[in-house]
GROMACS .gro file of C-alpha atoms in nm:
model
  263
    1UNK     CA    1   0.057   2.260  -2.559
    2UNK     CA    2  -0.112   2.067  -2.302
    3UNK     CA    3  -0.155   2.254  -1.931
    4UNK     CA    4  -0.376   2.192  -1.689
    5UNK     CA    5  -0.650   2.412  -1.554
    6UNK     CA    6  -0.900   2.422  -1.234
    7UNK     CA    7  -0.865   2.122  -1.000
    8UNK     CA    8  -0.555   1.940  -1.184
    9UNK     CA    9  -0.280   1.905  -0.936
   10UNK     CA   10   0.059   1.929  -1.010
   11UNK     CA   11   0.371   1.749  -0.943
   12UNK     CA   12   0.628   1.858  -0.676
   13UNK     CA   13   0.826   1.581  -0.624
   14UNK     CA   14   1.069   1.348  -0.840
   15UNK     CA   15   0.969   0.950  -0.934
   16UNK     CA   16   0.679   0.974  -1.095
   17UNK     CA   17   0.595   0.994  -1.498
   18UNK     CA   18   0.602   1.343  -1.520
   19UNK     CA   19   0.912   1.596  -1.339
   20UNK     CA   20   0.824   1.837  -1.072
   21UNK     CA   21   0.709   2.171  -1.182
   22UNK     CA   22   0.442   2.003  -1.477
   23UNK     CA   23   0.159   1.960  -1.457
   24UNK     CA   24   0.022   1.559  -1.327
   25UNK     CA   25  -0.110   1.452  -1.703
   26UNK     CA   26   0.063   1.139  -1.766
   27UNK     CA   27   0.256   1.116  -2.090
   28UNK     CA   28   0.019   0.845  -2.215
   29UNK     CA   29  -0.306   1.065  -2.212
   30UNK     CA   30  -0.081   1.336  -2.351
   31UNK     CA   31  -0.046   1.142  -2.647
   32UNK     CA   32  -0.393   1.034  -2.678
   33UNK     CA   33  -0.516   1.407  -2.646
   34UNK     CA   34  -0.260   1.503  -2.898
   35UNK     CA   35  -0.339   1.263  -3.150
   36UNK     CA   36  -0.723   1.311  -3.092
   37UNK     CA   37  -0.681   1.688  -3.172
   38UNK     CA   38  -0.469   1.655  -3.488
   39UNK     CA   39  -0.756   1.403  -3.606
   40UNK     CA   40  -0.963   1.729  -3.624
   41UNK     CA   41  -0.792   2.017  -3.636
   42UNK     CA   42  -0.414   2.016  -3.777
   43UNK     CA   43  -0.331   2.376  -3.852
   44UNK     CA   44   0.008   2.523  -4.011
   45UNK     CA   45   0.158   2.551  -3.672
   46UNK     CA   46   0.061   2.274  -3.423
   47UNK     CA   47   0.225   2.492  -3.157
   48UNK     CA   48  -0.044   2.763  -3.168
   49UNK     CA   49  -0.322   2.482  -3.013
   50UNK     CA   50  -0.364   2.542  -2.667
   51UNK     CA   51  -0.582   2.258  -2.483
   52UNK     CA   52  -0.654   2.323  -2.106
   53UNK     CA   53  -0.751   2.008  -1.936
   54UNK     CA   54  -0.981   2.064  -1.575
   55UNK     CA   55  -1.181   1.928  -1.374
   56UNK     CA   56  -1.394   2.144  -1.147
   57UNK     CA   57  -1.422   2.012  -0.802
   58UNK     CA   58  -1.049   1.827  -0.863
   59UNK     CA   59  -0.925   1.981  -0.563
   60UNK     CA   60  -1.195   1.838  -0.323
   61UNK     CA   61  -1.161   1.514  -0.452
   62UNK     CA   62  -0.768   1.532  -0.449
   63UNK     CA   63  -0.856   1.515  -0.024
   64UNK     CA   64  -0.976   1.182  -0.046
   65UNK     CA   65  -0.648   1.014  -0.256
   66UNK     CA   66  -0.308   0.958  -0.199
   67UNK     CA   67  -0.200   1.234  -0.426
   68UNK     CA   68  -0.038   1.446  -0.152
   69UNK     CA   69   0.172   1.162  -0.015
   70UNK     CA   70   0.303   1.152  -0.384
   71UNK     CA   71   0.391   1.474  -0.417
   72UNK     CA   72   0.049   1.601  -0.629
   73UNK     CA   73  -0.066   1.901  -0.488
   74UNK     CA   74  -0.358   2.156  -0.580
   75UNK     CA   75  -0.555   1.827  -0.754
   76UNK     CA   76  -0.609   1.550  -0.935
   77UNK     CA   77  -0.379   1.370  -1.163
   78UNK     CA   78  -0.495   1.267  -1.507
   79UNK     CA   79  -0.345   0.861  -1.542
   80UNK     CA   80  -0.433   0.566  -1.793
   81UNK     CA   81  -0.291   0.353  -2.008
   82UNK     CA   82  -0.577   0.240  -2.239
   83UNK     CA   83  -0.795   0.523  -2.189
   84UNK     CA   84  -1.008   0.228  -2.045
   85UNK     CA   85  -1.131   0.296  -1.693
   86UNK     CA   86  -1.207   0.046  -1.455
   87UNK     CA   87  -1.347   0.200  -1.122
   88UNK     CA   88  -1.217   0.038  -0.785
   89UNK     CA   89  -0.987  -0.174  -0.971
   90UNK     CA   90  -0.706  -0.359  -0.794
   91UNK     CA   91  -0.498  -0.221  -1.107
   92UNK     CA   92  -0.518   0.146  -0.944
   93UNK     CA   93  -0.429  -0.002  -0.629
   94UNK     CA   94  -0.115  -0.170  -0.705
   95UNK     CA   95   0.005   0.128  -1.018
   96UNK     CA   96  -0.069   0.379  -0.676
   97UNK     CA   97   0.189   0.136  -0.428
   98UNK     CA   98   0.428   0.180  -0.787
   99UNK     CA   99   0.420   0.516  -0.814
  100UNK     CA  100   0.488   0.584  -0.395
  101UNK     CA  101   0.789   0.366  -0.390
  102UNK     CA  102   0.886   0.502  -0.706
  103UNK     CA  103   0.860   0.849  -0.527
  104UNK     CA  104   1.034   0.702  -0.216
  105UNK     CA  105   1.338   0.601  -0.408
  106UNK     CA  106   1.360   0.910  -0.595
  107UNK     CA  107   1.344   1.112  -0.234
  108UNK     CA  108   1.619   0.908  -0.108
  109UNK     CA  109   1.458   0.660   0.164
  110UNK     CA  110   1.658   0.413   0.288
  111UNK     CA  111   1.341   0.184   0.350
  112UNK     CA  112   0.985   0.196   0.338
  113UNK     CA  113   0.692   0.113   0.611
  114UNK     CA  114   0.356  -0.099   0.432
  115UNK     CA  115   0.080  -0.042   0.597
  116UNK     CA  116  -0.273  -0.216   0.587
  117UNK     CA  117  -0.474   0.092   0.695
  118UNK     CA  118  -0.475   0.388   0.772
  119UNK     CA  119  -0.511   0.299   1.187
  120UNK     CA  120  -0.168   0.056   1.135
  121UNK     CA  121  -0.012   0.359   0.928
  122UNK     CA  122   0.002   0.600   1.229
  123UNK     CA  123   0.046   0.410   1.441
  124UNK     CA  124   0.403   0.317   1.268
  125UNK     CA  125   0.420   0.686   1.219
  126UNK     CA  126   0.413   0.768   1.577
  127UNK     CA  127   0.643   0.428   1.654
  128UNK     CA  128   0.912   0.596   1.397
  129UNK     CA  129   0.962   0.932   1.267
  130UNK     CA  130   1.039   0.852   0.876
  131UNK     CA  131   1.019   1.111   0.603
  132UNK     CA  132   0.660   1.133   0.476
  133UNK     CA  133   0.736   0.928   0.142
  134UNK     CA  134   0.854   0.591   0.302
  135UNK     CA  135   0.532   0.532   0.413
  136UNK     CA  136   0.335   0.354   0.129
  137UNK     CA  137  -0.050   0.262   0.182
  138UNK     CA  138  -0.036  -0.139   0.069
  139UNK     CA  139  -0.409  -0.231   0.125
  140UNK     CA  140  -0.461  -0.610   0.116
  141UNK     CA  141  -0.203  -0.626  -0.179
  142UNK     CA  142   0.068  -0.778  -0.033
  143UNK     CA  143   0.218  -1.009  -0.299
  144UNK     CA  144   0.204  -0.708  -0.515
  145UNK     CA  145   0.358  -0.453  -0.239
  146UNK     CA  146   0.606  -0.721  -0.122
  147UNK     CA  147   0.774  -0.812  -0.498
  148UNK     CA  148   0.722  -0.388  -0.635
  149UNK     CA  149   0.909  -0.323  -0.308
  150UNK     CA  150   1.159  -0.564  -0.366
  151UNK     CA  151   1.251  -0.463  -0.759
  152UNK     CA  152   1.345  -0.088  -0.644
  153UNK     CA  153   1.584  -0.255  -0.390
  154UNK     CA  154   1.405  -0.178  -0.093
  155UNK     CA  155   1.457  -0.570   0.047
  156UNK     CA  156   1.387  -0.499   0.443
  157UNK     CA  157   1.079  -0.309   0.454
  158UNK     CA  158   0.847  -0.300   0.757
  159UNK     CA  159   0.507  -0.393   0.713
  160UNK     CA  160   0.259  -0.287   1.026
  161UNK     CA  161  -0.074  -0.395   1.025
  162UNK     CA  162  -0.306  -0.475   1.275
  163UNK     CA  163  -0.303  -0.860   1.423
  164UNK     CA  164  -0.617  -1.008   1.199
  165UNK     CA  165  -0.436  -0.920   0.885
  166UNK     CA  166  -0.097  -1.063   1.066
  167UNK     CA  167  -0.313  -1.384   1.047
  168UNK     CA  168  -0.370  -1.358   0.708
  169UNK     CA  169  -0.038  -1.244   0.554
  170UNK     CA  170   0.087  -1.592   0.757
  171UNK     CA  171  -0.176  -1.787   0.595
  172UNK     CA  172  -0.008  -1.692   0.207
  173UNK     CA  173  -0.288  -1.544   0.090
  174UNK     CA  174  -0.142  -1.303  -0.225
  175UNK     CA  175  -0.466  -1.060  -0.128
  176UNK     CA  176  -0.624  -1.016   0.276
  177UNK     CA  177  -0.898  -0.839   0.136
  178UNK     CA  178  -1.273  -1.034   0.281
  179UNK     CA  179  -1.350  -1.126  -0.064
  180UNK     CA  180  -1.018  -1.320  -0.164
  181UNK     CA  181  -0.934  -1.461   0.158
  182UNK     CA  182  -1.065  -1.684   0.478
  183UNK     CA  183  -0.987  -1.568   0.852
  184UNK     CA  184  -0.830  -1.947   0.948
  185UNK     CA  185  -0.810  -1.961   1.286
  186UNK     CA  186  -0.789  -2.343   1.268
  187UNK     CA  187  -0.435  -2.265   1.176
  188UNK     CA  188  -0.380  -2.031   1.435
  189UNK     CA  189  -0.448  -2.298   1.638
  190UNK     CA  190  -0.246  -2.542   1.494
  191UNK     CA  191   0.036  -2.311   1.512
  192UNK     CA  192  -0.003  -2.219   1.843
  193UNK     CA  193  -0.040  -2.572   1.942
  194UNK     CA  194   0.292  -2.667   1.762
  195UNK     CA  195   0.467  -2.356   1.902
  196UNK     CA  196   0.367  -2.498   2.284
  197UNK     CA  197   0.198  -2.210   2.377
  198UNK     CA  198  -0.059  -2.229   2.675
  199UNK     CA  199  -0.349  -2.391   2.699
  200UNK     CA  200  -0.593  -2.109   2.741
  201UNK     CA  201  -0.460  -1.921   2.451
  202UNK     CA  202  -0.499  -2.260   2.288
  203UNK     CA  203  -0.870  -2.276   2.372
  204UNK     CA  204  -0.959  -1.890   2.379
  205UNK     CA  205  -0.842  -1.949   1.972
  206UNK     CA  206  -1.069  -2.284   1.936
  207UNK     CA  207  -1.349  -2.056   2.055
  208UNK     CA  208  -1.320  -1.762   1.887
  209UNK     CA  209  -1.468  -1.630   1.630
  210UNK     CA  210  -1.314  -1.379   1.479
  211UNK     CA  211  -0.893  -1.290   1.550
  212UNK     CA  212  -0.918  -0.985   1.723
  213UNK     CA  213  -1.080  -1.176   1.988
  214UNK     CA  214  -0.812  -1.375   1.988
  215UNK     CA  215  -0.552  -1.102   2.045
  216UNK     CA  216  -0.814  -0.904   2.318
  217UNK     CA  217  -0.817  -1.248   2.495
  218UNK     CA  218  -0.489  -1.314   2.503
  219UNK     CA  219  -0.381  -0.977   2.586
  220UNK     CA  220  -0.171  -0.996   2.250
  221UNK     CA  221   0.065  -1.249   2.359
  222UNK     CA  222   0.440  -1.189   2.268
  223UNK     CA  223   0.464  -1.532   2.218
  224UNK     CA  224   0.174  -1.587   2.010
  225UNK     CA  225   0.288  -1.304   1.800
  226UNK     CA  226   0.591  -1.417   1.736
  227UNK     CA  227   0.495  -1.735   1.579
  228UNK     CA  228   0.224  -1.578   1.353
  229UNK     CA  229   0.525  -1.300   1.256
  230UNK     CA  230   0.738  -1.612   1.160
  231UNK     CA  231   0.508  -1.784   0.928
  232UNK     CA  232   0.433  -1.476   0.821
  233UNK     CA  233   0.751  -1.366   0.719
  234UNK     CA  234   0.763  -1.647   0.563
  235UNK     CA  235   0.526  -1.611   0.345
  236UNK     CA  236   0.658  -1.273   0.255
  237UNK     CA  237   0.955  -1.447   0.105
  238UNK     CA  238   0.757  -1.712  -0.078
  239UNK     CA  239   0.594  -1.390  -0.233
  240UNK     CA  240   0.944  -1.203  -0.312
  241UNK     CA  241   1.269  -1.458  -0.274
  242UNK     CA  242   1.537  -1.230  -0.117
  243UNK     CA  243   1.314  -1.034   0.083
  244UNK     CA  244   1.382  -0.953   0.467
  245UNK     CA  245   1.019  -0.806   0.601
  246UNK     CA  246   0.988  -0.667   0.945
  247UNK     CA  247   0.613  -0.706   1.086
  248UNK     CA  248   0.497  -0.409   1.350
  249UNK     CA  249   0.172  -0.524   1.466
  250UNK     CA  250  -0.062  -0.263   1.588
  251UNK     CA  251  -0.302  -0.267   1.888
  252UNK     CA  252  -0.676  -0.107   1.883
  253UNK     CA  253  -0.535   0.196   2.067
  254UNK     CA  254  -0.351   0.308   1.724
  255UNK     CA  255  -0.029   0.218   1.924
  256UNK     CA  256   0.271  -0.031   1.830
  257UNK     CA  257   0.265  -0.302   2.049
  258UNK     CA  258   0.516  -0.578   1.851
  259UNK     CA  259   0.803  -0.589   1.643
  260UNK     CA  260   0.961  -0.914   1.461
  261UNK     CA  261   1.252  -0.747   1.568
  262UNK     CA  262   1.212  -0.807   1.878
  263UNK     CA  263   1.382  -1.148   2.086
   0.00000   0.00000   0.00000
């Protein structure tokens, strides 16, 4: 009998590998624990073995995770499929995205709102009030999030981001982390020229060091945002054919100032 002690969360929402009401100890770790115990101690009545898993500071550590969003309350979860831990791995991020989407679907969300960071997430929550489970933090994992959403029937996801991330998504990067993608302002300048944007904006792009500098200098020019968002939509559809995403752009005051749905 495997149960959770101090610092192990309990599942309160459907859609996860463990049903609501159970301690958040996933099936593979449960199997591994059972096999390990039985290797060294096999009593006549196996049900007499009580295994309690605890993490002394688990409840505190859980406040720094997305567990509450997923419906895991009171502590951490015991995860794993191989028994090998890879700290801060991309797999941990993408697994969390998948789990969040599973919860959103199980909770009846009609659409999901991805965000690249907490600032854009807060802005999107103020922009449109949806149930908590609809908001999914995707971080830099754009391609995975798009594919995962489509696989689960969310074919019209909303992506909330700031302008710099929008440019990187428009460039077609699967991962927008600085280590995996460059800020290609030359391509942004080319798009601006092709769209016939004012010379002042084109020059500001040519002389800028960052995408934020461009956004502020242009006062978040609507045509610039529309042009970049159109490229981002094209690339998102490339990652996940059949997807019809909507992009929201947040300014630097935590407000959504653009939607690609606008005409």
